[in-house]
XYZ file of C-alpha atoms in Angstrom:
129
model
C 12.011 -15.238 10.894
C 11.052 -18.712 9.161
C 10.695 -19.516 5.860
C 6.768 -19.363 5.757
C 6.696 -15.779 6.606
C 9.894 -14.970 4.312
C 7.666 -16.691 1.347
C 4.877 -14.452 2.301
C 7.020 -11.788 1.812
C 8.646 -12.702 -1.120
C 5.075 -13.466 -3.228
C 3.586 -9.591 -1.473
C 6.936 -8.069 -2.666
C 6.189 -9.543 -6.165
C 2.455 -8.978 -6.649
C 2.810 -5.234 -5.696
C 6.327 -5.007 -8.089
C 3.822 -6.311 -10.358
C 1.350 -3.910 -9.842
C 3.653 -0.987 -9.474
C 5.144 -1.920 -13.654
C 1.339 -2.352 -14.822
C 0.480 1.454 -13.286
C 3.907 2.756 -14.297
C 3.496 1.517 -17.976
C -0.151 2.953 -18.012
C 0.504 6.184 -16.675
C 2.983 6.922 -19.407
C 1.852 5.349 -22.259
C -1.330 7.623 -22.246
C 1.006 10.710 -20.800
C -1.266 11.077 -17.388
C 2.053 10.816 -15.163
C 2.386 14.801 -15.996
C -1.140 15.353 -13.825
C 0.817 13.623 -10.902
C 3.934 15.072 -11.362
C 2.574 18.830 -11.402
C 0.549 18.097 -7.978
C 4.618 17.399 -6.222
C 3.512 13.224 -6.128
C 5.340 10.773 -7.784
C 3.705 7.356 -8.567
C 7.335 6.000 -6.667
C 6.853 8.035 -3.993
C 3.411 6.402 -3.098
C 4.406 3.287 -3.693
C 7.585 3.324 -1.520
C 5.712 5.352 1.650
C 3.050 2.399 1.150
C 5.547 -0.440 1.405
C 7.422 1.238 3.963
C 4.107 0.870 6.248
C 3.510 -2.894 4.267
C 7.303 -4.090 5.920
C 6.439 -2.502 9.407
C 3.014 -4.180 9.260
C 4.419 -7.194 8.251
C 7.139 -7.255 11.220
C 4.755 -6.078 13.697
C 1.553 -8.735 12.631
C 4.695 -11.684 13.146
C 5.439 -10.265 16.471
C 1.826 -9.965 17.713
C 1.024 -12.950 16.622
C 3.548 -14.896 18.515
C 2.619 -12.849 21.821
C -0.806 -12.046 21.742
C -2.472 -14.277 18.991
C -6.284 -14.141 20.064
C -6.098 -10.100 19.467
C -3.956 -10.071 15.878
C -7.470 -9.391 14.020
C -8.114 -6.375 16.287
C -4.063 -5.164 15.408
C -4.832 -5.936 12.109
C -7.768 -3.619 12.358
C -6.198 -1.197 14.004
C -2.959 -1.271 11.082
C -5.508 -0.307 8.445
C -6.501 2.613 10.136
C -3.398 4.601 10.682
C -3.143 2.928 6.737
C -5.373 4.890 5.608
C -5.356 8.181 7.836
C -1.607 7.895 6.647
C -2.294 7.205 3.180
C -4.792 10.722 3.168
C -1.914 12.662 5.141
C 0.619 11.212 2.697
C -1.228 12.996 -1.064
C -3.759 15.552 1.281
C -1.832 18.546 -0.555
C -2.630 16.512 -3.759
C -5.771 16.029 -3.595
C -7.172 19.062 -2.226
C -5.667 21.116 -4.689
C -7.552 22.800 -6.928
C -5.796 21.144 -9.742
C -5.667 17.681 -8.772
C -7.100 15.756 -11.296
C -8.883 12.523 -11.559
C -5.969 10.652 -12.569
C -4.399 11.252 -9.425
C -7.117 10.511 -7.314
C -7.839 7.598 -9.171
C -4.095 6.130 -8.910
C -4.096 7.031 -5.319
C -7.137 4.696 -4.804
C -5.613 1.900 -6.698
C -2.671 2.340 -4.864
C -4.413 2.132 -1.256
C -6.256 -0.943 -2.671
C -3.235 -2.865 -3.711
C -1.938 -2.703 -0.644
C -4.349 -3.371 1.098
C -5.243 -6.204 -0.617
C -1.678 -7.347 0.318
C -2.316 -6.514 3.613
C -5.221 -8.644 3.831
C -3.441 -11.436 1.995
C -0.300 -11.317 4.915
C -2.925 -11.189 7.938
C -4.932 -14.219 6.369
C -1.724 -16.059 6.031
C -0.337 -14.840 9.279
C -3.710 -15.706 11.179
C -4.208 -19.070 9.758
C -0.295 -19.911 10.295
């Protein structure tokens, strides 16, 4: 791996540790984390299965796009997909429940979009490498 890609990494890893304190210190400050809590979802929980599939992404966009470079936007596609069918499998108890709330839905779309806004940033970087 080369230093260009380890920087991406490095600045993703710090935007969504950024992002992660800003929704952790909102959630509890105005005492919503109990909705999330009472559905069996932590905020930590989200986060980590959504990095887990940012790191595997991240490996797998590097590897493509040394092989196959011409077809990285269709993997990249393809990535955000199982993202989000994975995402919806991840919090489906959650959010069909008849006591979800909006705060949970709410934090679970935030969530989604902060990674994949990071998602986009890595393939834009890894495309244009």
């Amino acid at each position: 791996m080369d230093k260009k890609i380890l920087g991406i990494g490095v600045r993703v890893l710090a935007f969504i540790i950024i992002c992660f304190c800003v929704q952790y210190a909102v959630l509890y400050f105005t005492g919503s984390h109990e909705f999330i809590s009472k559905l069996g979802h932590s905020l930590e929980g989200l986060y980590g299965f959504e990095l887990i599939f940012s790191v595997v992404m991240l490996f797998a966009m590097v590897g493509i796009s040394k092989s196959l470079p011409e077809q990285l936007g269709f993997v990249f596609l393809g990535f955000i997909t199982l993202r989000l069918i994975g995402s919806y499998l991840f919090v489906q108890q959650g959010l069909d429940s008849i006591e979800a709330h909006d705060v949970f839905k709410y934090n679970f779309v935030i969530t989604v979009l902060v990674f994949l806004a990071t998602d986009a940033y890595t393939a834009f970087k890894v495309l244009n490498k």
